[in-house]
CSV table of C-alpha atoms and ligand atoms in Angstrom, one decimal:
chain,number,residue,atom,x,y,z
A,1,MET,CA,0.0,0.0,0.0
A,2,LYS,CA,1.2,3.5,-0.9
A,3,TYR,CA,0.0,6.8,0.4
A,4,ILE,CA,-1.1,9.8,-1.6
A,5,SER,CA,-1.7,13.5,-0.7
A,6,THR,CA,-5.1,15.0,-0.6
A,7,ARG,CA,-3.7,17.9,-2.7
A,8,GLY,CA,-2.3,15.7,-5.4
A,9,SER,CA,1.2,17.1,-5.9
A,10,ALA,CA,3.4,15.6,-3.1
A,11,PRO,CA,5.3,12.4,-3.8
A,12,GLU,CA,3.7,9.0,-3.0
A,13,LEU,CA,5.1,7.5,0.1
A,14,ALA,CA,5.3,4.2,1.9
A,15,PHE,CA,4.0,3.8,5.4
A,16,ASP,CA,7.3,4.5,7.2
A,17,ASP,CA,7.8,7.8,5.5
A,18,VAL,CA,4.1,8.9,6.0
A,19,LEU,CA,4.5,8.2,9.7
A,20,LEU,CA,7.5,10.5,10.0
A,21,ALA,CA,6.4,13.1,7.5
A,22,GLY,CA,3.0,14.1,9.1
A,23,LEU,CA,1.9,16.8,6.7
A,24,ALA,CA,2.6,16.3,3.0
A,25,ARG,CA,5.0,18.7,1.2
A,26,ASP,CA,2.1,20.2,-0.9
A,27,GLY,CA,0.3,21.1,2.4
A,28,GLY,CA,-2.1,18.2,2.0
A,29,LEU,CA,-2.8,15.1,4.2
A,30,TYR,CA,-1.7,11.6,3.4
A,31,VAL,CA,-4.4,8.9,2.7
A,32,PRO,CA,-4.0,5.3,1.5
A,33,ASP,CA,-4.2,4.9,-2.3
A,34,SER,CA,-7.0,2.4,-1.9
A,35,TRP,CA,-9.1,1.1,1.0
A,36,PRO,CA,-8.7,-2.5,2.3
A,37,LYS,CA,-12.1,-4.1,2.0
A,38,MET,CA,-13.7,-6.7,4.3
A,39,SER,CA,-16.7,-8.9,3.3
A,40,LYS,CA,-19.4,-9.7,5.8
A,41,ALA,CA,-17.7,-13.0,6.4
A,42,ASP,CA,-14.4,-11.3,7.0
A,43,VAL,CA,-16.0,-9.1,9.6
A,44,ARG,CA,-17.6,-12.2,11.2
A,45,ASN,CA,-14.2,-13.8,11.4
A,46,LEU,CA,-13.1,-11.0,13.7
A,47,GLN,CA,-15.6,-11.9,16.4
A,48,GLY,CA,-14.2,-13.0,19.7
A,49,LEU,CA,-10.7,-11.5,19.3
A,50,THR,CA,-9.2,-9.4,22.1
A,51,TYR,CA,-8.7,-5.7,21.5
A,52,GLN,CA,-5.0,-6.3,20.8
A,53,GLU,CA,-5.6,-9.2,18.4
A,54,LEU,CA,-8.3,-7.1,16.6
A,55,ALA,CA,-5.9,-4.1,16.3
A,56,VAL,CA,-3.3,-6.3,14.5
A,57,ARG,CA,-5.9,-7.6,12.0
A,58,VAL,CA,-7.4,-4.2,11.3
A,59,ILE,CA,-4.1,-2.3,11.0
A,60,MET,CA,-1.8,-4.7,9.2
A,61,PRO,CA,-3.1,-3.9,5.7
A,62,PHE,CA,-2.2,-0.3,6.2
A,63,LEU,CA,1.4,-1.0,7.0
A,64,GLY,CA,2.1,-2.2,3.5
A,65,GLY,CA,4.5,-4.9,4.6
A,66,SER,CA,6.9,-2.5,6.3
A,67,ILE,CA,6.6,-4.2,9.7
A,68,SER,CA,6.4,-7.9,10.3
A,69,GLU,CA,3.3,-9.3,12.0
A,70,ASP,CA,5.3,-10.6,15.0
A,71,GLU,CA,6.9,-7.3,15.6
A,72,PHE,CA,3.7,-5.4,15.2
A,73,SER,CA,1.8,-7.7,17.5
A,74,GLN,CA,4.4,-7.0,20.2
A,75,MET,CA,4.1,-3.2,19.7
A,76,VAL,CA,0.3,-3.5,20.0
A,77,SER,CA,0.4,-5.4,23.2
A,78,ASP,CA,3.0,-3.1,24.7
A,79,SER,CA,0.8,-0.1,23.7
A,80,TYR,CA,-2.3,-1.3,25.5
A,81,ALA,CA,-0.7,-3.1,28.4
A,82,HIS,CA,-1.0,-0.3,30.8
A,83,PHE,CA,-4.6,0.7,30.2
A,84,ASP,CA,-6.9,0.6,33.2
A,85,HIS,CA,-9.5,-1.8,31.9
A,86,PRO,CA,-9.2,-5.3,30.6
A,87,ALA,CA,-11.6,-4.5,27.7
A,88,VAL,CA,-9.4,-1.5,26.8
A,89,ALA,CA,-12.4,0.3,25.4
A,90,PRO,CA,-15.4,-0.9,27.5
A,91,LEU,CA,-19.1,-0.3,26.6
A,92,LYS,CA,-21.7,0.9,29.1
A,93,GLN,CA,-25.4,0.8,28.4
A,94,LEU,CA,-27.4,4.0,28.8
A,95,ALA,CA,-30.8,2.9,27.5
A,96,PRO,CA,-32.2,0.2,25.2
A,97,GLY,CA,-30.2,0.2,22.0
A,98,GLN,CA,-28.0,3.0,23.3
A,99,TRP,CA,-24.4,2.6,24.5
A,100,VAL,CA,-21.4,4.7,25.4
A,101,ALA,CA,-17.8,3.5,24.6
A,102,GLU,CA,-15.4,4.6,27.3
A,103,LEU,CA,-12.2,5.7,25.5
A,104,PHE,CA,-10.5,7.1,28.5
A,105,HIS,CA,-8.8,4.2,30.2
A,106,GLY,CA,-5.3,5.1,28.9
A,107,PRO,CA,-2.4,6.7,30.8
A,108,THR,CA,-3.6,10.3,30.4
A,109,LEU,CA,-7.4,9.7,30.5
A,110,ALA,CA,-8.3,11.0,27.0
A,111,PHE,CA,-9.0,9.0,23.8
A,112,LYS,CA,-5.8,10.4,22.3
A,113,ASP,CA,-3.9,7.7,24.3
A,114,TYR,CA,-5.4,5.0,22.0
A,115,PRO,CA,-3.7,6.2,18.9
A,116,LEU,CA,-0.7,7.9,20.5
A,117,GLN,CA,0.5,5.0,22.6
A,118,LEU,CA,0.9,3.0,19.3
A,119,VAL,CA,2.3,5.9,17.3
A,120,GLY,CA,5.1,6.3,19.9
A,121,GLN,CA,6.0,2.7,19.5
A,122,LEU,CA,5.9,3.0,15.7
A,123,PHE,CA,8.1,6.1,15.7
A,124,ASP,CA,10.7,4.4,17.8
A,125,HIS,CA,10.7,1.3,15.7
A,126,VAL,CA,10.9,3.1,12.3
A,127,LEU,CA,13.6,5.5,13.5
A,128,LYS,CA,15.8,2.7,14.9
A,129,LYS,CA,15.4,0.8,11.6
A,130,LYS,CA,16.6,3.8,9.7
A,131,GLY,CA,19.3,4.5,12.3
A,132,GLU,CA,17.9,8.0,12.9
A,133,LYS,CA,16.8,10.2,15.8
A,134,ALA,CA,14.0,12.6,15.7
A,135,THR,CA,12.8,15.7,17.7
A,136,ILE,CA,9.1,15.8,18.1
A,137,ILE,CA,7.7,19.3,18.6
A,138,GLY,CA,4.1,20.0,19.4
A,139,ALA,CA,1.8,22.7,20.8
A,140,THR,CA,-1.1,21.7,23.1
A,141,SER,CA,-4.1,23.2,24.7
A,142,GLY,CA,-4.2,20.3,27.1
A,143,ASP,CA,-4.9,16.7,26.0
A,144,THR,CA,-2.6,16.2,23.1
A,145,GLY,CA,0.5,17.2,24.9
A,146,SER,CA,0.2,14.8,27.8
A,147,ALA,CA,-0.8,11.9,25.6
A,148,ALA,CA,2.2,12.6,23.3
A,149,ILE,CA,4.6,12.8,26.2
A,150,GLU,CA,3.4,9.6,27.7
A,151,ALA,CA,3.7,7.9,24.3
A,152,CYS,CA,7.3,9.2,23.7
A,153,ARG,CA,8.8,9.1,27.2
A,154,ASP,CA,12.0,7.1,27.7
A,155,ARG,CA,12.3,6.3,24.0
A,156,ASP,CA,15.9,6.3,22.8
A,157,ALA,CA,15.3,7.6,19.3
A,158,ILE,CA,13.1,10.6,20.3
A,159,GLU,CA,13.4,13.9,22.1
A,160,ILE,CA,10.0,15.6,22.7
A,161,PHE,CA,9.3,19.3,23.3
A,162,ILE,CA,5.8,20.4,24.1
A,163,LEU,CA,4.7,24.0,24.3
A,164,HIS,CA,1.7,24.9,26.3
A,165,PRO,CA,0.3,28.4,27.0
A,166,LYS,CA,1.4,29.4,30.5
A,167,GLY,CA,-1.4,29.4,33.0
A,168,ARG,CA,-4.0,28.5,30.4
A,169,VAL,CA,-4.2,24.7,30.8
A,170,SER,CA,-5.9,23.0,33.8
A,171,ASP,CA,-3.8,21.9,36.8
A,172,VAL,CA,-4.4,18.3,36.0
A,173,GLN,CA,-3.5,18.7,32.4
A,174,ARG,CA,-0.3,20.6,33.2
A,175,ARG,CA,0.8,18.2,35.9
A,176,GLN,CA,0.2,15.2,33.5
A,177,MET,CA,2.9,16.8,31.3
A,178,THR,CA,5.4,18.3,33.8
A,179,THR,CA,5.6,15.5,36.3
A,180,VAL,CA,6.9,12.9,33.8
A,181,ALA,CA,10.5,12.4,35.0
A,182,SER,CA,12.1,11.3,31.7
A,183,GLU,CA,15.3,12.7,30.3
A,184,ASN,CA,13.8,13.0,26.8
A,185,VAL,CA,10.8,15.0,27.8
A,186,HIS,CA,10.9,18.8,27.7
A,187,ASN,CA,8.0,21.1,28.7
A,188,ILE,CA,7.9,24.7,27.7
A,189,ALA,CA,5.4,27.1,29.3
A,190,LEU,CA,5.1,29.9,26.7
A,191,GLU,CA,4.0,33.4,27.8
A,192,GLY,CA,1.2,33.5,25.3
A,193,THR,CA,-1.9,31.9,24.0
A,194,PHE,CA,-2.5,28.4,22.4
A,195,ASP,CA,-2.5,30.1,19.0
A,196,ASP,CA,1.0,31.6,19.8
A,197,CYS,CA,2.3,28.1,20.7
A,198,GLN,CA,0.9,26.8,17.5
A,199,ASP,CA,2.3,29.6,15.4
A,200,MET,CA,5.7,29.1,16.9
A,201,VAL,CA,5.7,25.4,16.1
A,202,LYS,CA,4.7,26.1,12.5
A,203,ALA,CA,7.5,28.7,12.3
A,204,MET,CA,10.0,26.0,13.4
A,205,PHE,CA,8.8,23.7,10.7
A,206,VAL,CA,9.1,26.4,8.1
A,207,ASP,CA,12.7,27.2,9.1
A,208,GLU,CA,14.3,24.5,7.0
A,209,ASN,CA,17.7,24.9,8.7
A,210,PHE,CA,16.2,24.3,12.2
A,211,ARG,CA,14.0,21.5,10.9
A,212,ASP,CA,16.8,19.6,9.3
A,213,ARG,CA,19.3,20.3,12.1
A,214,HIS,CA,17.0,18.5,14.6
A,215,ASN,CA,15.1,16.2,12.3
A,216,LEU,CA,11.8,17.7,13.4
A,217,SER,CA,8.7,15.6,13.4
A,218,ALA,CA,5.1,16.0,14.6
A,219,VAL,CA,2.4,13.7,16.1
A,220,ASN,CA,-0.5,16.1,15.7
A,221,SER,CA,-3.9,14.8,14.6
A,222,ILE,CA,-3.2,15.1,10.9
A,223,ASN,CA,-0.7,12.2,11.2
A,224,TRP,CA,-2.2,9.3,9.3
A,225,ALA,CA,-1.0,6.7,11.8
A,226,ARG,CA,-3.2,8.3,14.5
A,227,ILE,CA,-6.3,7.9,12.3
A,228,MET,CA,-5.3,4.3,11.5
A,229,ALA,CA,-5.1,3.4,15.2
A,230,GLN,CA,-8.5,4.9,15.9
A,231,ILE,CA,-10.2,2.7,13.3
A,232,VAL,CA,-9.8,-0.2,15.8
A,233,TYR,CA,-12.3,0.8,18.4
A,234,TYR,CA,-15.0,1.2,15.8
A,235,PHE,CA,-14.6,-2.4,14.9
A,236,TRP,CA,-14.2,-3.4,18.6
A,237,THR,CA,-17.4,-1.8,19.8
A,238,ALA,CA,-19.5,-2.8,16.8
A,239,LEU,CA,-18.3,-6.5,17.0
A,240,SER,CA,-19.0,-6.5,20.7
A,241,LEU,CA,-22.6,-5.5,20.0
A,242,GLY,CA,-23.4,-7.8,17.1
A,243,ALA,CA,-21.6,-6.7,13.9
A,244,PRO,CA,-21.8,-7.7,11.1
A,245,ASP,CA,-25.5,-8.6,11.7
A,246,ARG,CA,-26.7,-5.3,13.0
A,247,LYS,CA,-26.2,-1.7,11.9
A,248,PHE,CA,-24.5,1.1,13.9
A,249,ILE,CA,-24.9,4.8,14.4
A,250,TYR,CA,-21.8,6.5,16.0
A,251,ALA,CA,-22.1,9.8,17.9
A,252,VAL,CA,-18.8,11.6,18.2
A,253,PRO,CA,-17.8,14.9,19.9
A,254,THR,CA,-15.7,16.6,17.3
A,255,GLY,CA,-12.9,19.1,17.0
A,256,ASN,CA,-10.3,18.3,14.3
A,257,PHE,CA,-12.6,15.7,12.7
A,258,GLY,CA,-10.0,13.0,13.2
A,259,ASN,CA,-11.9,10.7,15.5
A,260,VAL,CA,-15.1,10.6,13.4
A,261,TYR,CA,-13.1,10.4,10.2
A,262,ALA,CA,-11.5,7.1,11.5
A,263,GLY,CA,-15.1,5.8,11.8
A,264,TYR,CA,-15.7,6.8,8.1
A,265,VAL,CA,-12.7,4.7,7.2
A,266,ALA,CA,-14.1,1.7,9.2
A,267,ARG,CA,-17.2,2.1,7.1
A,268,LYS,CA,-15.2,2.2,3.9
A,269,MET,CA,-13.6,-1.0,5.0
A,270,GLY,CA,-16.9,-2.8,5.3
A,271,LEU,CA,-18.2,-2.2,8.9
A,272,PRO,CA,-22.0,-1.8,8.8
A,273,ILE,CA,-22.3,1.9,9.9
A,274,SER,CA,-25.4,3.7,8.8
A,275,LYS,CA,-24.4,7.2,9.8
A,276,PHE,CA,-22.3,9.5,12.0
A,277,VAL,CA,-23.8,12.1,14.4
A,278,VAL,CA,-21.3,14.8,15.1
A,279,GLY,CA,-21.5,16.9,18.3
A,280,SER,CA,-20.0,20.4,18.5
A,281,ASN,CA,-19.8,23.0,21.2
A,282,ALA,CA,-20.2,26.8,20.5
A,283,ASN,CA,-17.3,26.4,18.0
A,284,ASP,CA,-19.8,25.0,15.5
A,285,ILE,CA,-18.2,25.4,12.0
A,286,LEU,CA,-19.1,21.8,11.1
A,287,THR,CA,-22.7,22.0,12.4
A,288,ARG,CA,-23.2,25.2,10.5
A,289,PHE,CA,-21.8,23.5,7.4
A,290,PHE,CA,-23.9,20.4,7.6
A,291,ASP,CA,-27.0,22.7,8.2
A,292,SER,CA,-26.4,25.2,5.4
A,293,GLY,CA,-23.9,23.8,2.9
A,294,GLU,CA,-21.5,26.8,3.6
A,295,MET,CA,-18.3,26.4,5.5
A,296,ALA,CA,-17.5,29.8,7.2
A,297,MET,CA,-14.8,30.6,9.7
A,298,SER,CA,-15.5,32.5,12.9
A,299,PRO,CA,-13.4,33.3,15.9
A,300,VAL,CA,-12.7,30.6,18.5
A,301,LYS,CA,-14.7,30.9,21.7
A,302,PRO,CA,-13.5,29.3,25.0
A,303,THR,CA,-15.9,26.6,26.3
A,304,LEU,CA,-16.1,23.9,28.9
A,305,SER,CA,-14.9,21.4,26.3
A,306,PRO,CA,-11.5,23.0,25.3
A,307,SER,CA,-10.3,20.2,23.2
A,308,MET,CA,-13.1,21.0,20.7
A,309,ASP,CA,-12.4,24.7,20.7
A,310,ILE,CA,-11.1,24.6,17.1
A,311,GLN,CA,-11.9,26.8,14.1
A,312,ILE,CA,-10.8,24.7,11.2
A,313,SER,CA,-11.2,20.9,11.4
A,314,SER,CA,-8.0,19.8,9.5
A,315,ASN,CA,-9.1,16.2,8.9
A,316,PHE,CA,-12.2,17.3,7.1
A,317,GLU,CA,-9.9,17.7,4.1
A,318,ARG,CA,-9.7,13.9,4.0
A,319,LEU,CA,-13.4,13.6,3.6
A,320,LEU,CA,-13.5,16.3,1.0
A,321,PHE,CA,-10.9,14.4,-1.0
A,322,GLU,CA,-13.3,11.4,-1.3
A,323,HIS,CA,-16.2,13.7,-2.3
A,324,TYR,CA,-14.0,15.3,-5.0
A,325,ARG,CA,-13.4,11.8,-6.4
A,326,ARG,CA,-9.8,11.9,-5.1
A,327,ASP,CA,-9.0,14.9,-7.4
A,328,GLY,CA,-6.2,16.5,-5.4
A,329,ALA,CA,-5.8,19.5,-7.6
A,330,ALA,CA,-9.5,20.3,-7.1
A,331,VAL,CA,-9.2,20.0,-3.3
A,332,ALA,CA,-6.1,22.3,-3.3
A,333,LYS,CA,-8.0,24.9,-5.3
A,334,VAL,CA,-11.1,24.9,-3.2
A,335,LEU,CA,-9.1,25.1,0.1
A,336,ASP,CA,-7.1,27.9,-1.3
A,337,LYS,CA,-10.2,29.8,-1.9
A,338,PHE,CA,-11.5,29.0,1.6
A,339,ARG,CA,-8.3,30.4,3.1
A,340,ARG,CA,-8.6,33.6,1.0
A,341,ASP,CA,-12.3,34.2,1.5
A,342,GLY,CA,-12.9,32.7,5.0
A,343,LYS,CA,-15.9,30.8,3.6
A,344,ILE,CA,-16.6,28.2,0.9
A,345,ASN,CA,-19.4,26.2,-0.7
A,346,PHE,CA,-18.6,22.8,-2.1
A,347,GLY,CA,-21.7,22.6,-4.3
A,348,GLN,CA,-25.2,21.3,-3.6
A,349,SER,CA,-24.7,17.7,-4.8
A,350,ARG,CA,-21.6,17.2,-2.7
A,351,TRP,CA,-23.2,18.7,0.4
A,352,ARG,CA,-26.2,16.4,0.0
A,353,ALA,CA,-24.0,13.4,-0.4
A,354,MET,CA,-22.1,14.3,2.8
A,355,ARG,CA,-25.4,14.8,4.7
A,356,LYS,CA,-26.4,11.2,3.8
A,357,ASN,CA,-23.6,10.0,6.1
A,358,PHE,CA,-23.3,12.9,8.7
A,359,GLU,CA,-25.7,14.8,11.0
A,360,SER,CA,-24.4,17.4,13.3
A,361,TYR,CA,-25.7,19.2,16.4
A,362,ARG,CA,-24.4,22.0,18.6
A,363,PHE,CA,-24.7,22.4,22.4
A,364,GLY,CA,-23.8,25.3,24.6
A,365,ASP,CA,-22.1,25.0,28.1
A,366,ASN,CA,-25.3,25.3,30.0
A,367,ALA,CA,-27.1,22.5,28.1
A,368,THR,CA,-23.9,20.4,28.5
A,369,LYS,CA,-23.8,20.9,32.3
A,370,ASP,CA,-27.6,20.2,32.7
A,371,PHE,CA,-27.1,17.0,30.7
A,372,ILE,CA,-24.2,15.8,32.8
A,373,GLY,CA,-26.2,16.2,35.9
A,374,GLU,CA,-29.3,14.5,34.5
A,375,LEU,CA,-27.5,11.5,33.0
A,376,PHE,CA,-25.7,10.9,36.3
A,377,ARG,CA,-29.0,11.0,38.2
A,378,THR,CA,-30.7,8.6,35.8
A,379,THR,CA,-28.0,6.2,34.9
A,380,GLY,CA,-25.0,6.7,37.3
A,381,GLU,CA,-22.7,7.4,34.3
A,382,LEU,CA,-20.6,10.4,35.0
A,383,LEU,CA,-19.3,12.1,31.8
A,384,ASP,CA,-16.9,14.9,31.1
A,385,PRO,CA,-18.2,17.8,29.0
A,386,HIS,CA,-16.7,16.5,25.7
A,387,SER,CA,-18.3,13.1,26.1
A,388,ALA,CA,-21.6,14.6,27.1
A,389,ILE,CA,-21.8,16.5,23.9
A,390,GLY,CA,-21.3,13.3,21.9
A,391,VAL,CA,-24.1,11.5,23.9
A,392,MET,CA,-26.5,14.5,23.5
A,393,ALA,CA,-25.8,14.6,19.8
A,394,GLY,CA,-26.6,10.9,19.5
A,395,GLN,CA,-29.9,11.4,21.3
A,396,GLN,CA,-31.1,13.8,18.6
A,397,THR,CA,-31.4,10.9,16.2
A,398,VAL,CA,-33.9,8.1,16.3
A,399,PRO,CA,-32.3,4.7,15.5
A,400,ALA,CA,-34.3,2.1,13.5
A,401,ASP,CA,-35.2,-1.2,15.1
A,402,ASP,CA,-32.1,-2.9,13.7
A,403,GLU,CA,-29.7,0.0,14.5
A,404,VAL,CA,-27.5,0.4,17.6
A,405,LEU,CA,-26.4,3.8,18.8
A,406,ILE,CA,-22.9,4.1,20.2
A,407,ALA,CA,-21.6,7.4,21.6
A,408,LEU,CA,-17.8,7.8,22.1
A,409,ALA,CA,-16.7,9.1,25.5
A,410,THR,CA,-13.4,10.9,24.8
A,411,ALA,CA,-12.2,12.0,28.2
A,412,HIS,CA,-12.4,10.8,31.9
A,413,PRO,CA,-14.6,13.1,34.0
A,414,ALA,CA,-11.6,13.6,36.4
A,415,LYS,CA,-9.8,15.4,33.7
A,416,PHE,CA,-12.3,18.2,33.9
A,417,PRO,CA,-13.2,18.1,37.6
A,418,ALA,CA,-14.5,21.7,38.0
A,419,ALA,CA,-17.1,21.5,35.2
A,420,VAL,CA,-18.2,18.0,36.3
A,421,GLU,CA,-18.6,19.0,39.9
A,422,GLU,CA,-20.6,22.1,39.0
A,423,ALA,CA,-22.9,19.9,36.8
A,424,SER,CA,-23.4,16.9,39.1
A,425,GLY,CA,-22.3,17.8,42.6
A,426,ILE,CA,-19.8,15.0,42.4
A,427,VAL,CA,-16.1,15.5,42.5
A,428,PRO,CA,-14.8,12.9,40.1
A,429,ALA,CA,-11.9,10.8,41.5
A,430,LEU,CA,-8.7,10.3,39.6
A,431,PRO,CA,-7.8,6.7,39.0
A,432,GLN,CA,-5.6,5.1,41.7
A,433,ARG,CA,-2.3,5.4,39.8
A,434,LEU,CA,-2.8,9.2,39.5
A,435,THR,CA,-3.8,10.0,43.1
A,436,ASP,CA,-0.3,11.4,43.9
A,437,LEU,CA,-0.3,13.6,40.8
A,438,PHE,CA,-0.4,16.7,43.0
A,439,ASP,CA,2.6,15.6,45.1
A,440,ARG,CA,4.9,14.9,42.2
A,441,GLU,CA,7.7,17.3,41.3
A,442,GLU,CA,7.1,19.4,38.2
A,443,ARG,CA,9.7,20.1,35.5
A,444,LEU,CA,9.1,22.9,33.1
A,445,HIS,CA,10.8,26.0,31.6
A,446,THR,CA,9.0,29.3,31.1
A,447,LEU,CA,9.9,31.3,28.0
A,448,PRO,CA,8.7,34.5,26.5
A,449,ASN,CA,6.7,34.5,23.3
A,450,ASP,CA,9.8,35.0,21.2
A,451,ILE,CA,10.8,32.5,18.5
A,452,GLY,CA,14.5,33.3,18.8
A,453,GLN,CA,14.6,32.5,22.5
A,454,VAL,CA,12.6,29.3,22.1
A,455,CYS,CA,14.8,28.0,19.3
A,456,SER,CA,18.0,28.7,21.2
A,457,TYR,CA,16.6,27.0,24.2
A,458,ILE,CA,15.8,23.9,22.1
A,459,ASP,CA,19.3,24.1,20.4
A,460,SER,CA,21.1,24.3,23.7
A,461,LYS,CA,19.1,21.4,25.2
A,462,LEU,CA,19.8,19.2,22.2
A,463,LEU,CA,23.4,20.2,22.0
A,464,LYS,CA,23.9,19.2,25.7
A,465,LYS,CA,22.3,15.8,25.1
A,466,ALA,CA,24.4,15.2,22.0
A,467,ALA,CA,27.6,16.0,23.9
A,468,ALA,CA,26.6,13.8,26.9
B,1,PLP,C1,-9.1,15.9,20.9
B,1,PLP,C2,-10.4,15.7,21.6
B,1,PLP,C3,-11.6,15.7,20.9
B,1,PLP,C4,-11.7,16.0,19.5
B,1,PLP,O1,-11.3,15.0,18.7
B,1,PLP,P1,-11.0,15.2,17.1
B,1,PLP,O2,-10.4,14.0,16.6
B,1,PLP,O3,-10.1,16.4,17.1
B,1,PLP,O4,-12.3,15.5,16.4
B,1,PLP,C5,-12.8,15.5,21.7
B,1,PLP,N1,-12.7,15.2,23.0
B,1,PLP,C6,-11.6,15.2,23.7
B,1,PLP,C7,-11.6,14.9,25.2
B,1,PLP,C8,-10.3,15.4,23.0
B,1,PLP,O5,-9.2,15.3,23.7
């Protein structure tokens, strides 16, 4: 299997290089040149596997022969060995025909652990095979940073630098990053906003000299390998509830469109999914698009679900690519126009075709808090604000008799304790292994919002390591 860019003019790459490249050179995102297909019988043959066995079967076709099955099985079992629940992604029933999949049993309590634990292993493996080292640089508003750090800690071939906006991430989120006592983990608290952090990371990648000097790489949500690892829990949850003999509706709280797009890939592969219901907070660019057919940017508003406070959903480009019949030049042209005008219309027939598979609903902070309290009182299930938006979105749709509704819960309630307590009166407890989080020593370096100072800090850290 080869990978092609959604903008049509970057070189085709094999899996190893797609993993390390992240963004394509033409500014597009990499996707497989064809979808692996499973028949109904193939899907039936996956019944009864463990999460780890299933992951190997679902993912192997995407690796294009670059990693042996034995090696890959080992990576998968190492990735999920330290999750809190033997089912890895357990299901809870909320009502007849209605379920929630808990994707928060990984080391940092958000669903991002499911892909990133594996991506960390894959990076280390591929870098060692090539005899290279890489420096991973990322900006975070909270969840991505800690999941990436946990995935890369103590790996010989990787140094990781994460920039977060000083004073603007929650105490739990900051401590999950800064209390990791590993020599290859570097936290920078930037005196600026999340956008400043992100701009700075972009500037480092544009500076070819700096990028090549440190072999920069990224593990943000446009990385194909992250999408690939997320396909697994769609198969896992559907198989647990009767696939291939029943149909499924997935409700997904959405920011960058990565999680729900992985479900779309599962459907392309042959999983019987009838539709996706997308939940958004006040940052509702996708909901407005599915309602009106026009995609229009607006300023980001802070909400109780910060990991969805996003203006442009990068992975939507991968869906567009399919709806433009994989014509990369056409995608490049239309996205160029979007960047210039701040709004875009992809045409009536494309919009209608997308609406056949996707519905979308928006919920404000008050509705979200009310729902968290009500769901806890009626079912005992305590959800974080992101997960609540997913479940609420799912409840806007009426499943047919042969359809099962599964909402994805993307974060543990203890990751957002203030909002959850206000909504339910319950202070959500951290899992046992994290109860000393507030006693651990923090390691971080505060820097001004100045690219020169940040780059020289990174230079000096890496020089010292190379000399040691
Ligand atoms: C990242 C994140 C999301 C959004 O997922 P996308 O793949 O960006 O759509 C939702 N909930 C939580 C808790 C997250 O960390």
